[in-house]
mmCIF file of C-alpha atoms in Angstrom:
data_model
loop_
_atom_site.group_PDB
_atom_site.id
_atom_site.type_symbol
_atom_site.label_atom_id
_atom_site.label_comp_id
_atom_site.label_asym_id
_atom_site.label_seq_id
_atom_site.Cartn_x
_atom_site.Cartn_y
_atom_site.Cartn_z
ATOM 1 C CA MET H 824 108.150 55.406 78.905
ATOM 2 C CA THR H 825 109.433 57.797 81.536
ATOM 3 C CA ALA H 826 107.810 58.824 84.806
ATOM 4 C CA THR H 827 107.661 62.444 83.639
ATOM 5 C CA GLY H 828 105.883 61.345 80.506
ATOM 6 C CA ILE H 829 103.357 59.185 82.325
ATOM 7 C CA VAL H 830 102.522 61.888 84.863
ATOM 8 C CA GLY H 831 102.272 64.487 82.132
ATOM 9 C CA ILE H 832 99.951 62.298 80.089
ATOM 10 C CA ALA H 833 97.752 61.670 83.128
ATOM 11 C CA LEU H 834 97.553 65.360 84.070
ATOM 12 C CA LEU H 835 96.893 66.586 80.546
ATOM 13 C CA LEU H 836 94.322 63.872 79.915
ATOM 14 C CA LEU H 837 92.564 64.903 83.124
ATOM 15 C CA VAL H 838 92.644 68.529 81.988
ATOM 16 C CA SER H 839 91.161 67.597 78.636
ATOM 17 C CA LEU H 840 88.405 65.621 80.298
ATOM 18 C CA VAL H 841 87.562 68.464 82.676
ATOM 19 C CA VAL H 842 87.583 71.342 80.212
ATOM 20 C CA ARG H 843 86.370 69.651 77.020
ATOM 21 C CA VAL H 844 84.832 66.228 77.317
ATOM 22 C CA VAL H 845 82.846 66.335 80.558
ATOM 23 C CA PRO H 846 81.136 69.698 79.949
ATOM 24 C CA THR H 847 80.192 68.567 76.478
ATOM 25 C CA MET H 848 78.892 65.168 77.476
ATOM 26 C CA LEU H 849 76.948 66.466 80.463
ATOM 27 C CA GLY H 850 74.991 68.596 78.066
ATOM 28 C CA MET H 851 75.533 71.715 80.119
ATOM 29 C CA ALA H 852 74.892 73.959 77.149
ATOM 30 C CA ARG H 853 71.395 72.590 76.720
ATOM 31 C CA ARG H 854 70.484 73.540 80.267
ATOM 32 C CA LEU H 855 71.863 77.043 79.972
ATOM 33 C CA ASP H 856 70.479 79.625 77.648
ATOM 34 C CA PRO H 857 73.509 81.194 75.979
ATOM 35 C CA GLN H 858 71.447 84.071 74.657
ATOM 36 C CA SER H 859 70.271 85.226 78.070
ATOM 37 C CA GLY H 860 72.093 87.307 80.626
ATOM 38 C CA ALA H 861 75.025 84.933 80.448
ATOM 39 C CA LEU H 862 76.553 87.065 77.738
ATOM 40 C CA ALA H 863 76.676 90.052 80.061
ATOM 41 C CA THR H 864 79.133 88.216 82.297
ATOM 42 C CA LEU H 865 81.619 87.766 79.480
ATOM 43 C CA PRO H 866 83.757 90.836 80.232
ATOM 44 C CA HIS H 867 84.067 89.803 83.861
ATOM 45 C CA VAL H 868 85.132 86.309 82.919
ATOM 46 C CA VAL H 869 87.741 87.637 80.528
ATOM 47 C CA LEU H 870 88.965 90.153 83.081
ATOM 48 C CA VAL H 871 89.367 87.537 85.803
ATOM 49 C CA ASN H 872 91.137 85.344 83.278
ATOM 50 C CA LEU H 873 93.513 88.154 82.500
ATOM 51 C CA VAL H 874 94.313 88.625 86.168
ATOM 52 C CA ALA H 875 94.952 84.894 86.519
ATOM 53 C CA VAL H 876 97.209 84.841 83.485
ATOM 54 C CA CYS H 877 99.051 87.948 84.608
ATOM 55 C CA VAL H 878 99.770 86.358 87.974
ATOM 56 C CA LEU H 879 100.899 83.161 86.318
ATOM 57 C CA ALA H 880 102.951 85.021 83.745
ATOM 58 C CA GLU H 881 104.642 86.985 86.490
ATOM 59 C CA LEU H 882 105.503 83.813 88.366
ATOM 60 C CA GLN H 883 106.489 81.736 85.372
ATOM 61 C CA THR H 884 109.203 83.597 83.566
ATOM 62 C CA ASP H 885 108.593 81.910 80.242
ATOM 63 C CA PHE H 886 104.863 81.587 80.465
ATOM 64 C CA TRP H 887 104.131 83.512 77.302
ATOM 65 C CA PRO H 888 102.697 80.477 75.453
ATOM 66 C CA ALA H 889 99.879 80.437 77.974
ATOM 67 C CA ALA H 890 99.427 84.141 77.506
ATOM 68 C CA ALA H 891 99.218 83.605 73.770
ATOM 69 C CA GLY H 892 96.624 80.920 74.379
ATOM 70 C CA PHE H 893 94.551 83.329 76.359
ATOM 71 C CA GLY H 894 95.015 85.844 73.594
ATOM 72 C CA VAL H 895 93.180 83.419 71.358
ATOM 73 C CA ALA H 896 90.642 82.933 74.111
ATOM 74 C CA GLY H 897 90.087 86.669 74.082
ATOM 75 C CA GLY H 898 88.450 86.227 70.715
ATOM 76 C CA VAL H 899 86.123 83.576 72.013
ATOM 77 C CA LEU H 900 82.709 84.535 73.219
ATOM 78 C CA TRP H 901 82.215 83.212 76.712
ATOM 79 C CA ARG H 902 78.525 82.893 77.244
ATOM 80 C CA TRP H 903 78.420 80.582 80.191
ATOM 81 C CA PRO H 904 78.329 82.261 83.615
ATOM 82 C CA ALA H 905 79.427 79.137 85.476
ATOM 83 C CA CYS H 906 82.830 79.642 83.889
ATOM 84 C CA ASN H 907 83.401 82.205 86.615
ATOM 85 C CA LEU H 908 83.756 79.352 89.061
ATOM 86 C CA LEU H 909 86.382 77.623 86.970
ATOM 87 C CA VAL H 910 88.205 80.867 86.398
ATOM 88 C CA ALA H 911 88.178 81.471 90.120
ATOM 89 C CA VAL H 912 90.020 78.177 90.500
ATOM 90 C CA GLY H 913 92.685 79.463 88.157
ATOM 91 C CA LEU H 914 92.897 82.725 90.047
ATOM 92 C CA ALA H 915 93.184 80.871 93.337
ATOM 93 C CA ALA H 916 96.040 78.852 91.875
ATOM 94 C CA GLY H 917 97.772 82.074 90.901
ATOM 95 C CA VAL H 918 97.292 83.554 94.361
ATOM 96 C CA TYR H 919 98.603 80.357 95.934
ATOM 97 C CA LEU H 920 101.667 80.555 93.737
ATOM 98 C CA ALA H 921 102.175 84.180 94.662
ATOM 99 C CA VAL H 922 101.865 83.473 98.380
ATOM 100 C CA SER H 923 104.014 80.379 98.341
ATOM 101 C CA GLY H 924 106.649 82.038 96.232
ATOM 102 C CA CYS H 925 106.741 79.055 93.891
ATOM 103 C CA ARG H 926 108.584 79.966 90.767
ATOM 104 C CA MET K 1377 74.463 75.559 68.602
ATOM 105 C CA THR K 1378 75.988 76.359 65.275
ATOM 106 C CA ALA K 1379 78.847 78.662 64.486
ATOM 107 C CA THR K 1380 76.386 81.475 63.919
ATOM 108 C CA SER K 1381 75.784 81.887 67.606
ATOM 109 C CA ARG K 1382 79.451 82.153 68.448
ATOM 110 C CA ASP K 1383 80.185 84.835 65.909
ATOM 111 C CA ASP K 1384 79.870 88.485 66.685
ATOM 112 C CA THR K 1385 79.676 91.622 64.645
ATOM 113 C CA ARG K 1386 80.568 95.245 65.027
ATOM 114 C CA ASP K 1387 77.216 96.252 66.437
ATOM 115 C CA GLY K 1388 76.867 93.140 68.529
ATOM 116 C CA SER K 1389 73.866 91.899 66.606
ATOM 117 C CA ALA K 1390 73.365 88.300 65.580
ATOM 118 C CA PRO K 1391 75.753 87.754 62.704
ATOM 119 C CA ALA K 1392 75.456 85.719 59.579
ATOM 120 C CA ALA K 1393 77.523 82.587 59.234
ATOM 121 C CA CYS K 1394 81.028 83.106 57.933
ATOM 122 C CA PRO K 1395 80.845 82.887 54.170
ATOM 123 C CA VAL K 1396 84.242 81.229 53.894
ATOM 124 C CA THR K 1397 83.734 77.748 52.616
ATOM 125 C CA PRO K 1398 85.729 74.836 53.943
ATOM 126 C CA GLY K 1399 88.749 74.316 51.759
ATOM 127 C CA LEU K 1400 91.942 72.350 51.802
ATOM 128 C CA SER K 1401 94.048 75.471 51.331
ATOM 129 C CA GLN K 1402 92.531 77.172 54.367
ATOM 130 C CA CYS K 1403 92.995 74.042 56.435
ATOM 131 C CA LEU K 1404 96.597 73.694 55.304
ATOM 132 C CA SER K 1405 97.333 77.330 56.069
ATOM 133 C CA VAL K 1406 96.559 76.621 59.709
ATOM 134 C CA VAL K 1407 97.791 73.044 59.943
ATOM 135 C CA LEU K 1408 101.179 73.454 58.258
ATOM 136 C CA PRO K 1409 102.452 76.105 60.699
ATOM 137 C CA LEU K 1410 101.677 73.615 63.463
ATOM 138 C CA VAL K 1411 104.418 71.334 62.159
ATOM 139 C CA PRO K 1412 107.414 73.428 63.274
ATOM 140 C CA ILE K 1413 105.716 74.061 66.619
ATOM 141 C CA GLY K 1414 105.172 70.327 67.035
ATOM 142 C CA LEU K 1415 108.753 69.620 66.013
ATOM 143 C CA ALA K 1416 109.907 72.146 68.589
ATOM 144 C CA PHE K 1417 107.842 70.484 71.296
ATOM 145 C CA GLY K 1418 109.282 67.086 70.428
ATOM 146 C CA TRP K 1419 112.743 68.541 70.416
ATOM 147 C CA LEU K 1420 112.282 70.173 73.826
ATOM 148 C CA ALA K 1421 110.661 67.044 75.255
ATOM 149 C CA ALA K 1422 113.518 64.875 74.021
ATOM 150 C CA GLY K 1423 115.899 67.348 75.606
ATOM 151 C CA GLN K 1424 114.206 66.614 78.941
ATOM 152 C CA GLY K 1425 114.597 62.891 78.487
ATOM 153 C CA LEU K 1426 111.123 62.006 77.237
ATOM 154 C CA HIS K 1427 110.879 59.162 74.756
ATOM 155 C CA THR K 1428 109.038 59.283 71.457
ATOM 156 C CA LEU K 1429 106.236 57.145 72.880
ATOM 157 C CA ASP K 1430 105.846 59.587 75.787
ATOM 158 C CA VAL K 1431 105.558 62.497 73.412
ATOM 159 C CA VAL K 1432 103.169 60.804 71.000
ATOM 160 C CA LEU K 1433 100.842 59.643 73.776
ATOM 161 C CA MET K 1434 101.008 63.017 75.489
ATOM 162 C CA SER K 1435 100.066 64.746 72.255
ATOM 163 C CA ALA K 1436 97.258 62.289 71.548
ATOM 164 C CA LEU K 1437 95.781 61.902 75.039
ATOM 165 C CA GLY K 1438 96.713 65.283 76.480
ATOM 166 C CA PHE K 1439 96.125 67.286 73.325
ATOM 167 C CA THR K 1440 96.535 70.836 74.671
ATOM 168 C CA GLY K 1441 99.433 72.493 72.839
ATOM 169 C CA SER K 1442 100.396 75.259 75.239
ATOM 170 C CA GLY K 1443 99.552 72.976 78.160
ATOM 171 C CA GLN K 1444 102.136 70.503 76.928
ATOM 172 C CA PHE K 1445 104.798 73.197 76.713
ATOM 173 C CA ALA K 1446 103.804 74.341 80.192
ATOM 174 C CA TRP K 1447 104.095 70.803 81.529
ATOM 175 C CA LEU K 1448 107.644 70.515 80.235
ATOM 176 C CA GLN K 1449 108.562 73.625 82.144
ATOM 177 C CA LEU K 1450 106.645 72.663 85.272
ATOM 178 C CA SER K 1451 108.191 69.208 85.387
ATOM 179 C CA ALA K 1452 111.655 70.665 84.880
ATOM 180 C CA GLN K 1453 111.028 72.967 87.844
ATOM 181 C CA GLN K 1454 109.722 70.015 89.886
ATOM 182 C CA THR K 1455 106.486 71.853 90.573
ATOM 183 C CA PRO K 1456 104.121 70.016 92.959
ATOM 184 C CA LEU K 1457 101.497 68.010 91.104
ATOM 185 C CA PHE K 1458 98.549 69.893 92.571
ATOM 186 C CA VAL K 1459 100.040 73.214 91.547
ATOM 187 C CA ALA K 1460 100.881 71.876 88.104
ATOM 188 C CA LEU K 1461 97.325 70.638 87.647
ATOM 189 C CA ALA K 1462 95.931 73.995 88.757
ATOM 190 C CA ILE K 1463 98.162 75.843 86.309
ATOM 191 C CA LEU K 1464 97.308 73.508 83.441
ATOM 192 C CA LEU K 1465 93.605 73.881 84.206
ATOM 193 C CA ALA K 1466 93.860 77.650 84.420
ATOM 194 C CA THR K 1467 95.576 77.914 81.079
ATOM 195 C CA ASN K 1468 93.048 75.669 79.384
ATOM 196 C CA LEU K 1469 89.817 76.993 80.841
ATOM 197 C CA ARG K 1470 89.002 78.610 77.533
ATOM 198 C CA TYR K 1471 88.137 75.186 76.204
ATOM 199 C CA VAL K 1472 85.033 74.988 78.390
ATOM 200 C CA PRO K 1473 83.006 77.586 76.511
ATOM 201 C CA MET K 1474 84.633 76.566 73.258
ATOM 202 C CA ALA K 1475 83.526 72.967 73.775
ATOM 203 C CA LEU K 1476 80.036 74.044 74.731
ATOM 204 C CA THR K 1477 79.540 76.343 71.785
ATOM 205 C CA ALA K 1478 81.132 73.990 69.274
ATOM 206 C CA ARG K 1479 79.786 70.694 70.502
ATOM 207 C CA LEU K 1480 78.741 68.133 67.939
ATOM 208 C CA SER K 1481 75.078 67.336 67.527
ATOM 209 C CA PRO K 1482 73.532 65.081 70.205
ATOM 210 C CA ALA K 1483 72.422 62.899 67.305
ATOM 211 C CA SER K 1484 76.060 62.030 66.633
ATOM 212 C CA PRO K 1485 77.438 58.740 67.979
ATOM 213 C CA TRP K 1486 78.469 58.891 71.646
ATOM 214 C CA LEU K 1487 82.080 57.990 70.933
ATOM 215 C CA GLY K 1488 82.216 60.541 68.162
ATOM 216 C CA ARG K 1489 81.052 63.282 70.511
ATOM 217 C CA VAL K 1490 83.623 62.299 73.135
ATOM 218 C CA LEU K 1491 86.422 62.208 70.592
ATOM 219 C CA GLY K 1492 85.175 65.371 68.945
ATOM 220 C CA ALA K 1493 85.255 67.205 72.267
ATOM 221 C CA HIS K 1494 88.733 65.923 73.100
ATOM 222 C CA LEU K 1495 90.115 66.893 69.695
ATOM 223 C CA LEU K 1496 88.832 70.471 69.842
ATOM 224 C CA SER K 1497 91.616 73.027 69.480
ATOM 225 C CA ASP K 1498 91.993 76.753 68.938
ATOM 226 C CA GLU K 1499 92.820 76.137 65.308
ATOM 227 C CA SER K 1500 89.909 73.813 64.580
ATOM 228 C CA TYR K 1501 87.546 76.103 66.484
ATOM 229 C CA ALA K 1502 88.472 78.945 64.179
ATOM 230 C CA LEU K 1503 88.257 76.781 61.067
ATOM 231 C CA GLU K 1504 84.826 75.444 62.006
ATOM 232 C CA GLN K 1505 83.085 78.799 61.863
ATOM 233 C CA GLY K 1506 80.132 78.607 59.540
ATOM 234 C CA ARG K 1507 80.285 74.846 59.136
ATOM 235 C CA PRO K 1508 77.345 73.164 60.792
ATOM 236 C CA ASP K 1509 78.088 69.736 59.293
ATOM 237 C CA ASP K 1510 79.276 67.460 62.118
ATOM 238 C CA ARG K 1511 81.284 65.215 59.847
ATOM 239 C CA THR K 1512 83.287 68.119 58.397
ATOM 240 C CA ARG K 1513 83.931 69.599 61.812
ATOM 241 C CA PHE K 1514 85.021 66.272 63.266
ATOM 242 C CA TRP K 1515 87.511 65.692 60.468
ATOM 243 C CA LEU K 1516 88.877 69.210 60.725
ATOM 244 C CA ARG K 1517 89.593 68.523 64.377
ATOM 245 C CA ALA K 1518 91.099 65.144 63.585
ATOM 246 C CA VAL K 1519 93.394 66.582 60.910
ATOM 247 C CA VAL K 1520 94.683 69.276 63.267
ATOM 248 C CA ALA K 1521 95.209 66.752 66.068
ATOM 249 C CA ALA K 1522 96.881 64.174 63.822
ATOM 250 C CA THR K 1523 99.231 66.826 62.466
ATOM 251 C CA TRP K 1524 100.168 67.816 65.991
ATOM 252 C CA VAL K 1525 100.753 64.235 67.131
ATOM 253 C CA LEU K 1526 102.867 63.352 64.110
ATOM 254 C CA ALA K 1527 104.877 66.571 64.278
ATOM 255 C CA THR K 1528 105.685 66.194 67.958
ATOM 256 C CA GLY K 1529 106.664 62.559 67.490
ATOM 257 C CA ALA K 1530 108.850 63.484 64.531
ATOM 258 C CA GLY K 1531 110.443 66.212 66.632
ATOM 259 C CA THR K 1532 111.801 63.684 69.101
ATOM 260 C CA LEU K 1533 113.158 61.512 66.301
ATOM 261 C CA LEU K 1534 114.594 64.206 64.048
ATOM 262 C CA LEU K 1535 115.710 66.824 66.560
ATOM 263 C CA GLY K 1536 116.178 64.745 69.690
ATOM 264 C CA GLY K 1537 119.917 65.340 69.792
ATOM 265 C CA ALA K 1538 119.769 69.046 69.021
ATOM 266 C CA ASP K 1539 120.825 71.691 71.504
ATOM 267 C CA VAL K 1540 117.729 72.877 73.384
ATOM 268 C CA ASN K 1541 119.269 76.345 73.629
ATOM 269 C CA ASN K 1542 119.625 76.688 69.871
ATOM 270 C CA PRO K 1543 118.177 80.165 69.169
ATOM 271 C CA MET K 1544 117.435 79.378 65.543
ATOM 272 C CA LEU K 1545 115.169 76.462 66.481
ATOM 273 C CA GLN K 1546 113.483 78.548 69.170
ATOM 274 C CA ARG K 1547 112.785 81.366 66.715
ATOM 275 C CA THR K 1548 111.479 78.936 64.136
ATOM 276 C CA ALA K 1549 108.921 77.588 66.569
ATOM 277 C CA SER K 1550 107.804 80.948 67.903
ATOM 278 C CA PHE K 1551 107.549 82.428 64.404
ATOM 279 C CA ALA K 1552 105.303 79.597 63.257
ATOM 280 C CA GLY K 1553 103.132 79.991 66.329
ATOM 281 C CA SER K 1554 102.743 83.688 65.670
ATOM 282 C CA CYS K 1555 101.852 82.951 62.042
ATOM 283 C CA VAL K 1556 99.012 80.688 63.156
ATOM 284 C CA LEU K 1557 97.622 83.385 65.443
ATOM 285 C CA VAL K 1558 97.858 86.015 62.700
ATOM 286 C CA LEU K 1559 96.116 83.701 60.248
ATOM 287 C CA LEU K 1560 93.320 82.964 62.686
ATOM 288 C CA ALA K 1561 92.909 86.622 63.569
ATOM 289 C CA SER K 1562 92.838 87.737 59.929
ATOM 290 C CA GLY K 1563 90.336 85.025 59.093
ATOM 291 C CA ARG K 1564 88.162 86.193 61.943
ATOM 292 C CA LEU K 1565 88.336 89.799 60.739
ATOM 293 C CA ARG K 1566 87.527 88.748 57.194
ATOM 294 C CA CYS K 1567 84.473 86.868 58.421
ATOM 295 C CA SER K 1568 83.240 89.792 60.502
ATOM 296 C CA PHE K 1569 84.088 92.765 58.311
ATOM 297 C CA GLY K 1570 84.444 91.392 54.803
ATOM 298 C CA PRO K 1571 87.481 90.710 52.608
ATOM 299 C CA GLY K 1572 87.943 94.380 51.704
ATOM 300 C CA LEU K 1573 89.130 95.343 55.164
ATOM 301 C CA LEU K 1574 92.505 93.655 55.093
ATOM 302 C CA GLY K 1575 94.506 95.949 52.839
ATOM 303 C CA TRP K 1576 98.194 96.814 52.952
ATOM 304 C CA GLY K 1577 97.387 100.119 54.630
ATOM 305 C CA LEU K 1578 95.675 98.428 57.529
ATOM 306 C CA ILE K 1579 98.457 95.876 57.820
ATOM 307 C CA ALA K 1580 101.056 98.650 57.917
ATOM 308 C CA ARG K 1581 99.120 100.635 60.523
ATOM 309 C CA THR K 1582 98.552 97.528 62.630
ATOM 310 C CA GLY K 1583 102.232 96.672 62.413
ATOM 311 C CA ALA K 1584 103.182 100.155 63.522
ATOM 312 C CA VAL K 1585 100.821 99.964 66.479
ATOM 313 C CA ALA K 1586 102.190 96.528 67.413
ATOM 314 C CA VAL K 1587 105.773 97.796 67.373
ATOM 315 C CA ALA K 1588 104.776 100.823 69.434
ATOM 316 C CA VAL K 1589 103.027 98.658 72.007
ATOM 317 C CA ILE K 1590 106.013 96.301 72.236
ATOM 318 C CA LEU K 1591 108.328 99.261 72.782
ATOM 319 C CA LEU K 1592 105.951 100.738 75.343
ATOM 320 C CA CYS K 1593 104.995 97.641 77.315
ATOM 321 C CA GLY K 1594 107.877 95.309 76.656
ATOM 322 C CA CYS K 1595 108.025 91.822 75.205
ATOM 323 C CA ARG K 1596 106.210 90.202 78.118
ATOM 324 C CA TRP K 1597 103.153 92.436 78.379
ATOM 325 C CA PHE K 1598 102.642 93.727 74.849
ATOM 326 C CA TRP K 1599 99.493 91.631 74.463
ATOM 327 C CA VAL K 1600 97.687 93.190 77.448
ATOM 328 C CA PRO K 1601 96.540 96.445 75.759
ATOM 329 C CA SER K 1602 94.874 94.620 72.877
ATOM 330 C CA LEU K 1603 92.915 92.391 75.238
ATOM 331 C CA ALA K 1604 92.047 95.345 77.470
ATOM 332 C CA ILE K 1605 90.719 97.227 74.451
ATOM 333 C CA GLY K 1606 88.812 94.146 73.368
ATOM 334 C CA PHE K 1607 87.387 93.830 76.862
ATOM 335 C CA GLY K 1608 86.259 97.459 76.848
ATOM 336 C CA TRP K 1609 84.837 97.260 73.368
ATOM 337 C CA HIS K 1610 82.858 94.142 74.143
ATOM 338 C CA ARG K 1611 81.523 95.706 77.311
ATOM 339 C CA PHE K 1612 80.508 98.783 75.335
ATOM 340 C CA ALA K 1613 78.821 96.673 72.648
ATOM 341 C CA THR K 1614 76.898 94.519 75.111
ATOM 342 C CA GLY K 1615 75.889 97.594 77.116
ATOM 343 C CA ARG K 1616 74.579 99.300 73.999
ATOM 344 C CA ARG K 1617 72.705 96.179 72.990
ATOM 345 C CA ALA K 1618 71.135 95.868 76.452
ATOM 346 C CA SER K 1619 69.972 99.478 76.317
#
């Protein structure tokens, strides 16, 4: 195995744990009523996501696969207001990239 | 929560479950286009010096599709790890609500729920609509994931020596990816509006609009108007429902 492969596996496994496994196993959905006002925050979540993706797409010349992924996400109903926090992390990453000039 | 709660209808009311029954043909229509994309990933990864074992483990343990492509690019650019992690997280945040709304029943075995969450993908999420049976949903996810793992591994073996700048291979991968998205979108429309909606007239009009938007916004930003319209429409629908 190569170092690039090992690091990539570790990062992507961590991502999968954070975005799929941990939220599911913590039972977050049971403690949050998806039918309540959470749905009203959906447009904001999607909008902030779009901003994050736009920033990333602008910085990463060939970042269209991520944009396509978010296109699929656009069809997903986000009913969990705490997602705003996670999206803010993504936005912060985009701002950091913009400020640092990383490309 | 079953698929019913993650569907939506034109008027924003609680929808009925998608009437499409689980079928091998529908599963294949989504899974088969993944093969050329997986082959392309393996081919690109091999071009960056990754071994078959790297690719197979990355596909199995870091099953994120677009995240894997992004990692190839980030590693080639020697992006700092923290930045790479932030980017990979940002591009996969959609899985949080997807995992929550499509989680397997708490009555399922613990390991099954962990694996089921890890194996969730855009494709399986779309295929699962209207299927409350945990076993069916788990196997749909497993089939999609296994196809991806095998295809990416095969890509390193079969195409490892190919030129990474080969435009034909690049077009093959991107065309298959677009086909998957079109299939998922059309399936979603059929579930929400009925099978009669998708006629040749609509396809022709949609195609014309797509070409116009590409000409207007360019190849990088053509997808923004559709999401902006979707954003506005959803806001309008939720506002009307609240009132």
